[in-house]
Coordinates of C-alpha atoms in Angstrom, one line a residue:
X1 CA -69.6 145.3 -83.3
X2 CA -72.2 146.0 -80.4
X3 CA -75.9 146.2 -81.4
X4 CA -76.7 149.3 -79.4
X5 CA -75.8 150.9 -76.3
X6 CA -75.1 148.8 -73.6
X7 CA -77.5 147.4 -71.0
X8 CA -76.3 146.7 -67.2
X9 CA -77.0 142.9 -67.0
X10 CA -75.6 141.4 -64.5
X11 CA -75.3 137.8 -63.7
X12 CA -74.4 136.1 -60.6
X13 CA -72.9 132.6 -59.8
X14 CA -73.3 131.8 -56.6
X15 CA -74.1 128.3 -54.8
X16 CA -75.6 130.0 -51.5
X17 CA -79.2 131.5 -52.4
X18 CA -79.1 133.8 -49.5
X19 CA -76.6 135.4 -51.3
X20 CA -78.3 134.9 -54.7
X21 CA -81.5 136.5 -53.2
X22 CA -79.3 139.4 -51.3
X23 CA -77.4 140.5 -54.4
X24 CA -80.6 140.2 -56.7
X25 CA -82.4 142.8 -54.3
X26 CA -79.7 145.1 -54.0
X27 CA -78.8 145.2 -57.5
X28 CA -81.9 145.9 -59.2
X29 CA -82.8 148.8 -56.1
X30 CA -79.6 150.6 -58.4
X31 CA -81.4 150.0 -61.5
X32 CA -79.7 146.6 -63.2
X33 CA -81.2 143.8 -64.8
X34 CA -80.2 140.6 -63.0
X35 CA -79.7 136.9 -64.0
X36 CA -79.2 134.2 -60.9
X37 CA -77.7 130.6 -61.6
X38 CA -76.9 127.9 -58.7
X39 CA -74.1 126.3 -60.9
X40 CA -71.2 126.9 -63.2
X41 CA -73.3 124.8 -66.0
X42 CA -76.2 127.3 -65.4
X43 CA -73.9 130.3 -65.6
X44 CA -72.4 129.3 -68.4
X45 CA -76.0 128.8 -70.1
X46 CA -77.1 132.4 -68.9
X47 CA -73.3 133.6 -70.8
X48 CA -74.9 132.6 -74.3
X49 CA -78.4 132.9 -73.6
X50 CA -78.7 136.5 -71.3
X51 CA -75.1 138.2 -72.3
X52 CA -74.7 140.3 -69.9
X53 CA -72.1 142.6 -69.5
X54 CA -70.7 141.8 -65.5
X55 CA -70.6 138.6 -63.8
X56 CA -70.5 138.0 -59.8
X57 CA -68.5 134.8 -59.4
X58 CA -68.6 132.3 -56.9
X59 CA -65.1 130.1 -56.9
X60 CA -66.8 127.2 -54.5
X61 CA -69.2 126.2 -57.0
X62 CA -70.8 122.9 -56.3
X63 CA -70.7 121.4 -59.8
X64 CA -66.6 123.3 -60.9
X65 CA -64.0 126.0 -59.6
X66 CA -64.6 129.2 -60.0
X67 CA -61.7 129.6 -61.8
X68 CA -62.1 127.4 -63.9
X69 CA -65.6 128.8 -64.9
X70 CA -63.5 132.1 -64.9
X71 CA -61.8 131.3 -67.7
X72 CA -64.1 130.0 -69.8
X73 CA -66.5 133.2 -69.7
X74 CA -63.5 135.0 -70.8
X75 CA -62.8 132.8 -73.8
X76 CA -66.0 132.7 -74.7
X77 CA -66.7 136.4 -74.5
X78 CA -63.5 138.0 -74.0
X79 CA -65.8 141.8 -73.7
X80 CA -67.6 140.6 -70.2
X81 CA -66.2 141.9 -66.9
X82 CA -66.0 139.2 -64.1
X83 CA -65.7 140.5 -60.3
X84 CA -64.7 137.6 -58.2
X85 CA -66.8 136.9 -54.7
X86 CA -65.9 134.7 -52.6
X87 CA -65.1 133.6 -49.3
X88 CA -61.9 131.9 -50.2
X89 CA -59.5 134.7 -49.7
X90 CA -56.2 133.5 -50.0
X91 CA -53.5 135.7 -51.8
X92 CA -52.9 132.9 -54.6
X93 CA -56.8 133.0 -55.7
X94 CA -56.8 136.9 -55.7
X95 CA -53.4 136.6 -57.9
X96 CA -55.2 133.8 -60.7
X97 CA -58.2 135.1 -60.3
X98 CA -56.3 138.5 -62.5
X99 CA -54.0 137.0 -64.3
X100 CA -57.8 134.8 -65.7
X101 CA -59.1 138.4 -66.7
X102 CA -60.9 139.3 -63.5
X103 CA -61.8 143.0 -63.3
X104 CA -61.4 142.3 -58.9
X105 CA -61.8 140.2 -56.5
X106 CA -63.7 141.1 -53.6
X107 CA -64.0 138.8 -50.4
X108 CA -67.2 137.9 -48.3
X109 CA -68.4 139.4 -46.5
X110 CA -68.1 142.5 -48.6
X111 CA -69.7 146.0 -47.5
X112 CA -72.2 147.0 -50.1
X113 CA -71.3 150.5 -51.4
X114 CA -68.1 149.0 -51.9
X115 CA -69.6 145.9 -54.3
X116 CA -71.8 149.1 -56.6
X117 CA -68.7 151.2 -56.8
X118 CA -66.6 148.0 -58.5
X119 CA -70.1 147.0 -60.7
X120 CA -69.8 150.5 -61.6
X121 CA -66.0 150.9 -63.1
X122 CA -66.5 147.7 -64.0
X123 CA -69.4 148.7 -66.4
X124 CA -67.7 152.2 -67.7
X125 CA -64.8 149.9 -68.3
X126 CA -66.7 147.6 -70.0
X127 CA -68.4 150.1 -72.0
X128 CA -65.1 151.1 -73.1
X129 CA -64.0 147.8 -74.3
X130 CA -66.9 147.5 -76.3
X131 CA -66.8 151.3 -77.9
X132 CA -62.8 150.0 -78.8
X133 CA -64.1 146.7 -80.4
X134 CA -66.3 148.8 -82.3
X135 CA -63.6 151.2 -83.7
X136 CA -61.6 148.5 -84.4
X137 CA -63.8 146.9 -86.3
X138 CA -65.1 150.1 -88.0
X139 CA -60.9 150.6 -89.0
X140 CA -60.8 147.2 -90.1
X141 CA -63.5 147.7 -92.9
X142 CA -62.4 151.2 -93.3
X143 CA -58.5 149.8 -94.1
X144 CA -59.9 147.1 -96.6
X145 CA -62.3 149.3 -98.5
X146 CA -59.1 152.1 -98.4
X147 CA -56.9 149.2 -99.4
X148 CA -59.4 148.3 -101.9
X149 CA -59.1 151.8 -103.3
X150 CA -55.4 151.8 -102.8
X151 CA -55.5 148.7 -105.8
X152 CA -57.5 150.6 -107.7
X153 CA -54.7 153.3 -107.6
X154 CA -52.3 151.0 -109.5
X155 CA -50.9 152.4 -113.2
X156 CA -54.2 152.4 -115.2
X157 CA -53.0 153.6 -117.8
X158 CA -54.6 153.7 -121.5
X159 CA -52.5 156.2 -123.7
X160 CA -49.7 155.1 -125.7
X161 CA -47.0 157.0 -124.1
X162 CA -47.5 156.0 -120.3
X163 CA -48.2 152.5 -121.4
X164 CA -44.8 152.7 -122.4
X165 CA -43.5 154.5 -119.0
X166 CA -45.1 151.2 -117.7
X167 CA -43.3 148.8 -119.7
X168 CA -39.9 150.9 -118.7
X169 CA -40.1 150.4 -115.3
X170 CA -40.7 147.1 -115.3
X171 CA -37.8 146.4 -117.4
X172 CA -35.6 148.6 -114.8
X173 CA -37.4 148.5 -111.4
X174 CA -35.9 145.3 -110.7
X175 CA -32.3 146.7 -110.9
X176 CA -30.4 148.6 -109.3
X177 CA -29.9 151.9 -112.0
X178 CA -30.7 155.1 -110.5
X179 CA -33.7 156.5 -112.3
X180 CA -34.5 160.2 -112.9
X181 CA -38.2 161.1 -113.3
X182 CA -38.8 164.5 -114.8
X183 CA -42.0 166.1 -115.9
X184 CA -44.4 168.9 -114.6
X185 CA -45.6 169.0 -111.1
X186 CA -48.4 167.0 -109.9
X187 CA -47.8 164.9 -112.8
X188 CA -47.3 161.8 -110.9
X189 CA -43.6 161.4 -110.3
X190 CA -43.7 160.2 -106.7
X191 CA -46.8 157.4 -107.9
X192 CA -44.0 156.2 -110.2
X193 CA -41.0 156.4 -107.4
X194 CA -43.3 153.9 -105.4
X195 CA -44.0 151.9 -108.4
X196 CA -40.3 151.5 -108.7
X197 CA -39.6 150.7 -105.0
X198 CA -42.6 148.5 -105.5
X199 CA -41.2 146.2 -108.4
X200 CA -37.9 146.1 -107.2
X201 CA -35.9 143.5 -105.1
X202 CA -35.9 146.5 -102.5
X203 CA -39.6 146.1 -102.0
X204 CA -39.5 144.9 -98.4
X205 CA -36.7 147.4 -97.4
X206 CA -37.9 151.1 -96.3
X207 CA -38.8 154.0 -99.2
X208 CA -37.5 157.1 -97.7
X209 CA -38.6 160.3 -99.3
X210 CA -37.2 164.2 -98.9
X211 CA -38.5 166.8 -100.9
X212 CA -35.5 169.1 -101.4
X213 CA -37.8 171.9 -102.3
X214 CA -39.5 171.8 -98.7
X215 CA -36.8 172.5 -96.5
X216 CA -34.9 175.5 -96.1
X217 CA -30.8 174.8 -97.9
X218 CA -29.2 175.1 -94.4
X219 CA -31.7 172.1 -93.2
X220 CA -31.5 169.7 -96.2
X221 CA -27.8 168.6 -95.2
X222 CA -28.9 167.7 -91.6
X223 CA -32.4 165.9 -93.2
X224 CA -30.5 164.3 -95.7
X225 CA -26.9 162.8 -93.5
X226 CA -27.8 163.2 -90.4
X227 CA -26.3 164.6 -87.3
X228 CA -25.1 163.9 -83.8
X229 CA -26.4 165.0 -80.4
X230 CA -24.2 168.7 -80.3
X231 CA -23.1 168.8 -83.5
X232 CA -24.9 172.3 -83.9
X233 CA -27.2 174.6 -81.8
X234 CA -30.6 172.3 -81.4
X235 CA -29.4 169.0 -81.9
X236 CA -30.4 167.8 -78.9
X237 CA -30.0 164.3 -79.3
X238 CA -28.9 161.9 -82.5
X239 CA -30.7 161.8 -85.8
X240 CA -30.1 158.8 -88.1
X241 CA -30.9 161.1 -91.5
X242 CA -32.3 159.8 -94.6
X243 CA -29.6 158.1 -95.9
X244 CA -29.2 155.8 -92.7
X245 CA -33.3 155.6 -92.9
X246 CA -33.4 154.2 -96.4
X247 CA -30.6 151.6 -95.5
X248 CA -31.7 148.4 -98.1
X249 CA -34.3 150.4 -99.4
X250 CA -35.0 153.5 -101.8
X251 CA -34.2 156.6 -101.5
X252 CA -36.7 159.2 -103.5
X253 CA -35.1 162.9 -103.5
X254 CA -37.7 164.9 -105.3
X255 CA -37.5 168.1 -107.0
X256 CA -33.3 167.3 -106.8
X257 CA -32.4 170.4 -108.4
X258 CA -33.5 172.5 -105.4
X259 CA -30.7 170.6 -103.4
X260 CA -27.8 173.5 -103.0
X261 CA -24.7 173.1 -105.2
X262 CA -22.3 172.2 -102.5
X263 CA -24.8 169.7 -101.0
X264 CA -25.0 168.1 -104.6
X265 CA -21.0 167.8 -104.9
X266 CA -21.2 165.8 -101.5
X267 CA -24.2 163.9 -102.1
X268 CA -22.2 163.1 -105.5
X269 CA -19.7 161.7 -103.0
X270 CA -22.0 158.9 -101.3
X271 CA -23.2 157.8 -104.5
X272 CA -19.3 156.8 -105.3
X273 CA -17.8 156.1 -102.7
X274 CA -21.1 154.4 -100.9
X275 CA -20.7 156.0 -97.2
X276 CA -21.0 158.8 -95.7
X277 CA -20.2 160.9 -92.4
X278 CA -23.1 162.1 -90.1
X279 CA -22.5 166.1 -89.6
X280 CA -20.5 166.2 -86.0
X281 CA -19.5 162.5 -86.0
X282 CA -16.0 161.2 -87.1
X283 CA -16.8 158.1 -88.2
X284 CA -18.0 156.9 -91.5
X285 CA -21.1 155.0 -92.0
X286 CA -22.0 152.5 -95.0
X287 CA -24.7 153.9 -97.3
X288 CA -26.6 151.1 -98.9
X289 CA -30.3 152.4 -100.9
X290 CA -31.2 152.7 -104.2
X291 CA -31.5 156.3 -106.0
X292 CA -34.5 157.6 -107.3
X293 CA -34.9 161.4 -108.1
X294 CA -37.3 163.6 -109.6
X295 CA -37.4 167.1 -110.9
X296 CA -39.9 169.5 -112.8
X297 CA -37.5 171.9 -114.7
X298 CA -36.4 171.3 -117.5
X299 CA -33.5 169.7 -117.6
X300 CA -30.7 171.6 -119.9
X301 CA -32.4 174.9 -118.2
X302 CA -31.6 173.4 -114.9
X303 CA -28.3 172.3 -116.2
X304 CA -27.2 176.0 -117.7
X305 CA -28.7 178.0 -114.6
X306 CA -26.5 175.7 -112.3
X307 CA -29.3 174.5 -110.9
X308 CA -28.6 170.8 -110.6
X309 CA -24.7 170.2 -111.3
X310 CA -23.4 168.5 -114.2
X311 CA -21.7 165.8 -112.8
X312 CA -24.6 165.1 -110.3
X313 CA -26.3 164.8 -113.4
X314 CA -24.7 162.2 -115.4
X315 CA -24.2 160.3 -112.4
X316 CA -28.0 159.7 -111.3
X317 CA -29.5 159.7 -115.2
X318 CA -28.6 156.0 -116.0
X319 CA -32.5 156.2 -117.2
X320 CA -34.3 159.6 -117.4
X321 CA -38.0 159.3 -118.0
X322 CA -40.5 161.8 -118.5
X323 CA -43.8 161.5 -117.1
X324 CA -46.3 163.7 -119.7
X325 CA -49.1 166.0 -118.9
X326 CA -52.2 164.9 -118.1
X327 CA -53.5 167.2 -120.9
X328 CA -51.1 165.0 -123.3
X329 CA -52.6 161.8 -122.1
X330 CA -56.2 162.7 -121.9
X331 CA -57.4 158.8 -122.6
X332 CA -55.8 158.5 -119.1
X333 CA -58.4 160.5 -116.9
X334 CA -61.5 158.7 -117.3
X335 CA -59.4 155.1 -115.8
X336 CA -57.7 158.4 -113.1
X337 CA -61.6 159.4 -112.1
X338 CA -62.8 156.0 -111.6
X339 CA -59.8 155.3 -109.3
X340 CA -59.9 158.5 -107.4
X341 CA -63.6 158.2 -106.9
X342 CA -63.0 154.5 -105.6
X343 CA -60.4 156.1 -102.9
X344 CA -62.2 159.2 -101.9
X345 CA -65.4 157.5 -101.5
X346 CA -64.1 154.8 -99.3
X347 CA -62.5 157.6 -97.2
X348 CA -65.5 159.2 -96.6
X349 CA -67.5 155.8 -95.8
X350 CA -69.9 156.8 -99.2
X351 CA -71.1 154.9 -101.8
X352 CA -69.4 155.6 -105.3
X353 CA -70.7 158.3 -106.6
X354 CA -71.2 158.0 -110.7
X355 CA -69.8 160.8 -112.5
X356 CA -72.6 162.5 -115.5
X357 CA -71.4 162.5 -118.8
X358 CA -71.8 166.2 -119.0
X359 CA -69.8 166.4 -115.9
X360 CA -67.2 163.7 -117.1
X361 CA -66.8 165.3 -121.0
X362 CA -65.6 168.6 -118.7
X363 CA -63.3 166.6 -117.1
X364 CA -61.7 165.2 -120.2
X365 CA -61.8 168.5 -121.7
X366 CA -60.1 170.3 -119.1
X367 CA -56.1 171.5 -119.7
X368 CA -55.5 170.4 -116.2
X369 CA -52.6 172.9 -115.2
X370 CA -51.9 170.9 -112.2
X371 CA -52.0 167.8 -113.9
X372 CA -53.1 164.1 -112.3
X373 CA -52.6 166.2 -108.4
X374 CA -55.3 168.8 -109.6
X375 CA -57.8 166.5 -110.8
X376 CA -57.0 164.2 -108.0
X377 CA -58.5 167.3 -105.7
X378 CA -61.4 168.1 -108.5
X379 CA -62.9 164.4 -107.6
X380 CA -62.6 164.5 -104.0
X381 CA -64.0 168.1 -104.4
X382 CA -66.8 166.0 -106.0
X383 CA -67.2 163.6 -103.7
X384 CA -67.4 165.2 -100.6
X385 CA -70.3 167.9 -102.4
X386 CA -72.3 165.5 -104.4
X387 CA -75.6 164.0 -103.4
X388 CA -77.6 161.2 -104.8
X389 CA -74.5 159.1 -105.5
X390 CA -73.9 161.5 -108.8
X391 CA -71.8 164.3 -109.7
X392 CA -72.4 166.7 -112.0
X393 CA -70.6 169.8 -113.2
X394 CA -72.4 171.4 -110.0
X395 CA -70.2 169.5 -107.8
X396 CA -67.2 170.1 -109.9
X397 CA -64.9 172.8 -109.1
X398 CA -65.7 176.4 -111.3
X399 CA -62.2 176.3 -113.0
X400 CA -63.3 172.9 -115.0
X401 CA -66.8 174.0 -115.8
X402 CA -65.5 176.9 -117.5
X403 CA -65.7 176.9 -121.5
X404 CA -62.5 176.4 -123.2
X405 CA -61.8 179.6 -124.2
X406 CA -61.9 181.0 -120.6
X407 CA -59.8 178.0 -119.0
X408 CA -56.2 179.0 -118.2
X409 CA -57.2 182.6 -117.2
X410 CA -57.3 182.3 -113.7
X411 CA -54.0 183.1 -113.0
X412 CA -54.5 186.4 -115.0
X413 CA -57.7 187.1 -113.1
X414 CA -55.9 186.1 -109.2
X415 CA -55.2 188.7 -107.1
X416 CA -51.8 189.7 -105.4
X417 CA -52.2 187.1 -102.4
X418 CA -52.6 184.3 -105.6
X419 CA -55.7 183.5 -105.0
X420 CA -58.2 183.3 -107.6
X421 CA -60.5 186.7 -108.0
X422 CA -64.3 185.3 -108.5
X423 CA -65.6 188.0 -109.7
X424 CA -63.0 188.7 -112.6
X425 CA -64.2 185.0 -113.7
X426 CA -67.4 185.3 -113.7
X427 CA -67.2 188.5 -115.7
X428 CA -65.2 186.9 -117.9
X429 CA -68.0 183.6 -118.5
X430 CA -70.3 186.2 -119.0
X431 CA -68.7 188.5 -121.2
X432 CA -67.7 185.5 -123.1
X433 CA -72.0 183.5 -123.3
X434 CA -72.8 187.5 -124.8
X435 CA -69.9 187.2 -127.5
X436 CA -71.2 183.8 -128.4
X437 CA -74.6 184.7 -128.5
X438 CA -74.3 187.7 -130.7
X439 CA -72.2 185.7 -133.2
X440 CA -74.8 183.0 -133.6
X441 CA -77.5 185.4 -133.7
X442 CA -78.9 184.7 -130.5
X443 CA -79.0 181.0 -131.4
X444 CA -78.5 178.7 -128.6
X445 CA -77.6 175.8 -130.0
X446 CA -75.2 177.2 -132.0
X447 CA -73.9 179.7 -128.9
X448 CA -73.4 176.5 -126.4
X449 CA -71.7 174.5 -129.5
X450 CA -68.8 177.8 -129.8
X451 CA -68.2 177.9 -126.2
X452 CA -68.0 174.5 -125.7
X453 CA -70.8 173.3 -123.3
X454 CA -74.3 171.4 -123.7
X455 CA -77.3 173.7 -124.1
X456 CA -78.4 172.9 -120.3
X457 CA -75.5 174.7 -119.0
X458 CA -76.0 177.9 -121.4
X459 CA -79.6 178.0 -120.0
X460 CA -78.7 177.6 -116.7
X461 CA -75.8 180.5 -117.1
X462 CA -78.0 182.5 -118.9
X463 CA -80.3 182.9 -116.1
X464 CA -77.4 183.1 -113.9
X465 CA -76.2 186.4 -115.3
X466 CA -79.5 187.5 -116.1
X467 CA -78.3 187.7 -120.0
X468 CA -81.3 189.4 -122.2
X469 CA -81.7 187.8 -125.2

């Protein structure tokens, strides 16, 4: 990475101290910093020791070729721009002189304004070499503290029941068993659709995933088979589908049982039969991935509303596993925080923020409708708002810092557009801190204790809602 912004040094190699002289003068009357050498050993020692950012090149040097100096300033420092001068014109210099790395090559005698317009691109252009090192190197730490984080994301699991999820897949990942995941949304369904992919002997083959609930039912087909340039209005050109995609890989259908009916009969098809047709193409094409799906209804519901289709059913539930709720796993979300802080933080180039007790005891507390997806969100909410390197129920989102009694209520309190009405919460908390009070009496030990919160946050809510005691 550069040290700063970059300053116009210019070095010239040249055997001739007319020239030397010449160029010195006219350079620094635009405003650069000049170094002079008489030699390719002295140019070379002004590289390490002045690094500037253009060179003006000599080839005739008395003491090596040019060229040869050429490529040597480019090995060395790949990020300096070299403009060749020199009276030896020939085509066959010009032509090495670029394929070495040269920025130009300019033959003597030149005409000035045209020698400042070249040291000119040549420095935005090596400004802009520099400014790309500098991202690049800026991605490269950013991709190994992400990656970092990424490790940090694997199964960290403490409870009893996904410790044995855990031990499941690695008894089945390696096979080739279709797998059905099932279990509330944002539980983690598609974490554990990688894990599989992950552990099995598909790992180095493609994991294709279609969300059958985000596409409209007349687009799934065309997603999911493919199609061929004209086979309907707006195919324009070939589409391999996901099937083709996922060829020696997995294929992850999520939320199945929004796939239409007559879609899962055909679907039930490739998984017999192992090929498919593209829609407007006559001939039929090998289907070779593995099947993992994933659905939040509940299964016998889905089943009797003819939601997902019986014999789809039996054919893609060789294993069915449930992933819980978080709020059934709750030993699970202080090992979830840690790893989501680790990720979020590395995202937004922070330190790791450490999460208060206070602040963590609401997290553990919390029902977590949303599951591991919502409190993913509640920690980068964190992150992103908290200062100091902690987090505290400040820089948590309201919905967790509510007591227990009030959690759960926001949908009852959101307003026709779904969104969540502030004000019908915050009556609520308040309505709820005067209950609490009055039944201990005005005691506010014993108030925080029935709603559920340290004695700190009752004071500070207190004087929020300008409660009289």
């Amino acid at each position: 990475m550069s040290d700063g912004p970059f300053k116009a040094r210019v070095l010239v190699v040249d055997d001739e101290r007319p020239i030397l002289m010449t160029l010195q003068a006219l350079l620094e009357r635009h405003g650069y910093e000049v170094l002079l050498a008489n030699s390719a050993a002295g140019g070379l020692s002004l590289l390490e020791a002045g690094k500037p950012g253009i060179v003006l090149l000599d080839i005739g040097l008395p003491d090596a070729n040019g060229l040869e100096v050429l490529a040597t300033i480019k090995a060395r420092n790949p990020l300096v721009q070299a403009i060749i001068l020199s009276a030896q014109d020939s085509l066959s210099n010009a032509i090495q002189a670029i394929k070495l790395g040269a920025f130009h090559f300019i033959s003597k005698p030149y005409a000035p304004e045209e020698l400042m317009s070249l040291i000119g691109r040549a420095i935005e252009q090596s400004n802009l070499v520099r400014e790309t090192a500098d991202l690049r190197a800026q991605t490269q730490v950013l991709t190994a503290r992400l990656k970092k984080a990424e490790d940090a994301l694997k199964p960290l699991f403490k409870s009893r029941r996904m410790k044995e999820v855990e031990d499941l897949l690695g008894r089945v990942s390696p096979s080739e068993a279709n797998l059905l995941f099932t279990g509330e949304s944002g539980v983690g369904k598609e974490v554990m659709a990688n894990r599989v992919h992950a552990l099995s002997h598909r790992a180095n083959g493609p994991m294709v995933k279609l969300n059958c609930a985000a596409f409209p039912p007349n687009m799934i087909e065309s997603e999911l088979f493919g199609y061929m340039k004209g086979a309907f209005t707006g195919a324009v050109s070939d589409f391999k589908g996901m099937i083709a995609e996922a060829s020696g890989g997995t294929l992850f259908l999520d939320e199945i049982a929004e796939m239409p009916a007559e879609l899962q009969t055909r679907f039930l098809r490739v998984l017999q039969e192992r090929e498919f047709r593209p829609l407007g193409s006559t001939k039929m094409v090998k289907a070779d991935f593995r099947l993992v799906a994933a659905t939040n209804r509940v299964i016998p519901e889905a089943l009797r509303d003819g939601k997902l289709r019986q014999d789809l059913y039996y054919r893609i539930n060789t294993f069915q596993i449930e992933i819980p709720a978080l709020r059934e796993r709750r030993e699970d979300i202080a090992a979830l925080v840690q790893a989501f802080l680790h990720r979020f933080a590395a995202q937004s180039s922070k330190e790791v923020p450490v999460i208060l007790p206070e602040a963590m005891e609401m997290l553990v507390r919390y029902s977590w409708p949303g599951n591991v997806r919502e409190l993913q969100n509640a920690i980068e909410y964190g992150v992103v708002l908290c200062r100091h390197g902690q987090i505290s129920e400040k820089e948590l989102p309201s919905e967790v810092t509510l007591p227990p009694a009030l959690q759960g209520r926001n949908a009852a309190a959101a307003n026709g557009h779904g969104k969540v009405d502030a004000l019908n919460l915050e009556n609520c908390e308040r309505e709820a801190i005067v209950r609490a009070l009055a039944q201990s009496h005005g005691n506010k030990k014993r108030a925080a204790e029935i709603l559920g919160i340290h004695r700190p946050t009752l004071y500070a809510k207190i004087k929020r809602y300008a409660i009289e005691l």
